[in-house]
């Protein structure tokens, strides 16, 4: 059976831990050591939404493992917009390559694509839906930096309404044993459907800053707002600075899927707690592990 990765819930806790363990073994290759593990395999990147980190880290992961990558260009995307259905595009491309990585603005699109593909499909973000590979690298970061994935106090902060990285991560955290805090502007709270499923508490940052182990910050997902005025009302409404972190635990780590807009002041970047650039690097070994999982 073709192995797809569409939602983090496609994986069980044990499978997640196995991928993270595999990723650890790939760190040296991610830093430049040669490998031919995926020689002869070709990955197609189908990005219908902008991406820097996700697309490039998939490309780097594949190439450092000896594989090859083809990308759909902006021009080709516009010819698809002229009429070819996503089903046909995926059907054809899956005859050319060994694995497809897709990002699309519509929720459910990656699942739909997998139903029309002859090769594994990996969801690199479907609208405000899921972003499972980001979640795996987020978990990897927590595991590496906090020494484990249980017994932690984790605060998710920012746009909890539209952020797919949060929607995925929260489902994964549900498989582990942690205390989850939610911090967001009133209009950007986590949707009810998630609140029903998870045990999390809505709080203010100043109430928990001195006890949390992880602060996961997200940008306001401007492109998902139905109207610009609504965005303007919340833009710039939260920001992490040295001052906000004054009472934080010495061991606190700050994560962010990036890109950052203004929600973390650059003055925080030099602090020991700032882990978001390491987190971005971890995307490479984690995506190597994912590629091996679906291809070998
Ligand atoms: C995230 C995304 O695309 O959902 N970016 C990423 O993959 N690192 C987060 C975001 O765009 O804010």
mmCIF file of N, CA and C and ligand atoms in Angstrom, residues 47 49-55 103 124-125 127 130-131 133-134 137 162-166 216 218-221 223-224 256-261 263 287, ligand 1:
data_model
loop_
_atom_site.group_PDB
_atom_site.id
_atom_site.type_symbol
_atom_site.label_atom_id
_atom_site.label_comp_id
_atom_site.label_asym_id
_atom_site.label_seq_id
_atom_site.Cartn_x
_atom_site.Cartn_y
_atom_site.Cartn_z
ATOM 1 N N UNK A 47 3.956 23.295 -5.078
ATOM 2 C CA UNK A 47 3.599 24.343 -4.112
ATOM 3 C C UNK A 47 2.706 25.385 -4.752
ATOM 4 N N UNK A 49 1.169 27.568 -2.933
ATOM 5 C CA UNK A 49 1.208 28.685 -1.981
ATOM 6 C C UNK A 49 2.679 28.955 -1.728
ATOM 7 N N UNK A 50 3.034 30.195 -1.366
ATOM 8 C CA UNK A 50 4.448 30.492 -1.143
ATOM 9 C C UNK A 50 5.057 29.612 -0.055
ATOM 10 N N UNK A 51 6.341 29.342 -0.193
ATOM 11 C CA UNK A 51 7.069 28.572 0.810
ATOM 12 C C UNK A 51 8.548 28.799 0.595
ATOM 13 N N UNK A 52 9.283 28.952 1.652
ATOM 14 C CA UNK A 52 10.739 28.992 1.534
ATOM 15 C C UNK A 52 11.290 27.786 2.261
ATOM 16 N N UNK A 53 11.092 27.763 3.579
ATOM 17 C CA UNK A 53 11.667 26.713 4.417
ATOM 18 C C UNK A 53 11.202 25.312 4.045
ATOM 19 N N UNK A 54 9.898 25.143 3.926
ATOM 20 C CA UNK A 54 9.388 23.783 3.714
ATOM 21 C C UNK A 54 9.866 23.241 2.370
ATOM 22 N N UNK A 55 9.705 24.039 1.317
ATOM 23 C CA UNK A 55 10.088 23.571 -0.015
ATOM 24 C C UNK A 55 11.599 23.325 -0.098
ATOM 25 N N UNK A 103 1.636 21.604 -1.318
ATOM 26 C CA UNK A 103 1.068 22.664 -0.468
ATOM 27 C C UNK A 103 0.016 23.375 -1.300
ATOM 28 N N UNK A 124 2.334 19.322 2.699
ATOM 29 C CA UNK A 124 3.208 20.393 3.203
ATOM 30 C C UNK A 124 2.372 21.611 3.593
ATOM 31 N N UNK A 125 1.104 21.368 3.924
ATOM 32 C CA UNK A 125 0.217 22.457 4.343
ATOM 33 C C UNK A 125 -0.991 22.560 3.427
ATOM 34 N N UNK A 127 -4.234 24.730 3.383
ATOM 35 C CA UNK A 127 -5.005 25.827 3.978
ATOM 36 C C UNK A 127 -4.742 25.930 5.467
ATOM 37 N N UNK A 130 -3.781 21.007 7.966
ATOM 38 C CA UNK A 130 -2.694 20.288 8.628
ATOM 39 C C UNK A 130 -1.333 20.611 8.019
ATOM 40 N N UNK A 131 -0.285 20.384 8.782
ATOM 41 C CA UNK A 131 1.085 20.578 8.305
ATOM 42 C C UNK A 131 1.954 19.570 9.062
ATOM 43 N N UNK A 133 4.529 17.585 8.524
ATOM 44 C CA UNK A 133 6.001 17.513 8.551
ATOM 45 C C UNK A 133 6.558 18.607 9.457
ATOM 46 N N UNK A 134 5.858 19.753 9.498
ATOM 47 C CA UNK A 134 6.248 20.814 10.437
ATOM 48 C C UNK A 134 6.086 20.305 11.867
ATOM 49 N N UNK A 137 8.919 18.135 12.911
ATOM 50 C CA UNK A 137 10.145 18.875 13.251
ATOM 51 C C UNK A 137 9.950 19.705 14.516
ATOM 52 N N UNK A 162 -6.215 30.273 12.624
ATOM 53 C CA UNK A 162 -5.876 29.910 11.246
ATOM 54 C C UNK A 162 -4.556 29.155 11.103
ATOM 55 N N UNK A 163 -3.773 29.077 12.164
ATOM 56 C CA UNK A 163 -2.442 28.497 12.023
ATOM 57 C C UNK A 163 -2.470 26.963 11.928
ATOM 58 N N UNK A 164 -2.115 26.468 10.749
ATOM 59 C CA UNK A 164 -2.140 25.000 10.558
ATOM 60 C C UNK A 164 -1.019 24.323 11.340
ATOM 61 N N UNK A 165 0.052 25.054 11.611
ATOM 62 C CA UNK A 165 1.129 24.415 12.385
ATOM 63 C C UNK A 165 0.618 24.121 13.802
ATOM 64 N N UNK A 166 -0.207 25.014 14.328
ATOM 65 C CA UNK A 166 -0.788 24.782 15.658
ATOM 66 C C UNK A 166 -1.828 23.670 15.591
ATOM 67 N N UNK A 216 5.538 28.459 22.045
ATOM 68 C CA UNK A 216 5.468 28.266 20.585
ATOM 69 C C UNK A 216 4.665 29.430 20.002
ATOM 70 N N UNK A 218 3.255 31.926 16.901
ATOM 71 C CA UNK A 218 2.937 31.909 15.463
ATOM 72 C C UNK A 218 2.624 33.316 14.973
ATOM 73 N N UNK A 219 2.792 33.497 13.685
ATOM 74 C CA UNK A 219 2.458 34.775 13.050
ATOM 75 C C UNK A 219 0.961 34.803 12.774
ATOM 76 N N UNK A 220 0.401 35.992 12.665
ATOM 77 C CA UNK A 220 -1.000 36.097 12.263
ATOM 78 C C UNK A 220 -1.072 35.729 10.778
ATOM 79 N N UNK A 221 -1.931 34.763 10.455
ATOM 80 C CA UNK A 221 -2.009 34.223 9.090
ATOM 81 C C UNK A 221 -2.858 35.152 8.217
ATOM 82 N N UNK A 223 -3.082 35.941 5.158
ATOM 83 C CA UNK A 223 -3.684 35.476 3.906
ATOM 84 C C UNK A 223 -4.963 34.668 4.094
ATOM 85 N N UNK A 224 -5.247 34.235 5.334
ATOM 86 C CA UNK A 224 -6.460 33.436 5.550
ATOM 87 C C UNK A 224 -7.625 34.281 6.069
ATOM 88 N N UNK A 256 9.142 28.917 16.833
ATOM 89 C CA UNK A 256 8.308 29.636 15.864
ATOM 90 C C UNK A 256 8.502 28.907 14.539
ATOM 91 N N UNK A 257 7.405 28.577 13.818
ATOM 92 C CA UNK A 257 7.601 27.853 12.557
ATOM 93 C C UNK A 257 8.259 28.723 11.478
ATOM 94 N N UNK A 258 8.232 30.028 11.687
ATOM 95 C CA UNK A 258 8.722 31.014 10.731
ATOM 96 C C UNK A 258 7.873 30.963 9.445
ATOM 97 N N UNK A 259 7.694 32.005 8.698
ATOM 98 C CA UNK A 259 8.335 33.301 8.852
ATOM 99 C C UNK A 259 7.773 34.124 10.019
ATOM 100 N N UNK A 260 8.677 34.916 10.597
ATOM 101 C CA UNK A 260 8.286 35.840 11.661
ATOM 102 C C UNK A 260 7.933 37.175 11.022
ATOM 103 N N UNK A 261 6.938 37.822 11.551
ATOM 104 C CA UNK A 261 6.641 39.185 11.090
ATOM 105 C C UNK A 261 7.148 40.144 12.177
ATOM 106 N N UNK A 263 6.091 39.372 15.701
ATOM 107 C CA UNK A 263 5.634 38.801 16.981
ATOM 108 C C UNK A 263 6.768 38.411 17.926
ATOM 109 N N UNK A 287 12.838 15.760 7.662
ATOM 110 C CA UNK A 287 12.256 15.456 6.338
ATOM 111 C C UNK A 287 13.010 14.318 5.651
HETATM 112 C C1 LIG B 1 4.154 27.822 8.288
HETATM 113 C C2 LIG B 1 3.059 27.484 7.302
HETATM 114 O O1 LIG B 1 3.269 27.550 6.084
HETATM 115 O O2 LIG B 1 2.003 27.099 7.787
HETATM 116 N N1 LIG B 1 5.381 28.015 7.665
HETATM 117 C C3 LIG B 1 6.231 26.949 7.551
HETATM 118 O O3 LIG B 1 5.919 25.963 6.927
HETATM 119 N N2 LIG B 1 7.397 27.034 8.209
HETATM 120 C C4 LIG B 1 3.809 28.933 9.197
HETATM 121 C C5 LIG B 1 3.419 30.252 8.614
HETATM 122 O O4 LIG B 1 3.344 30.434 7.401
HETATM 123 O O5 LIG B 1 3.189 31.154 9.426
#
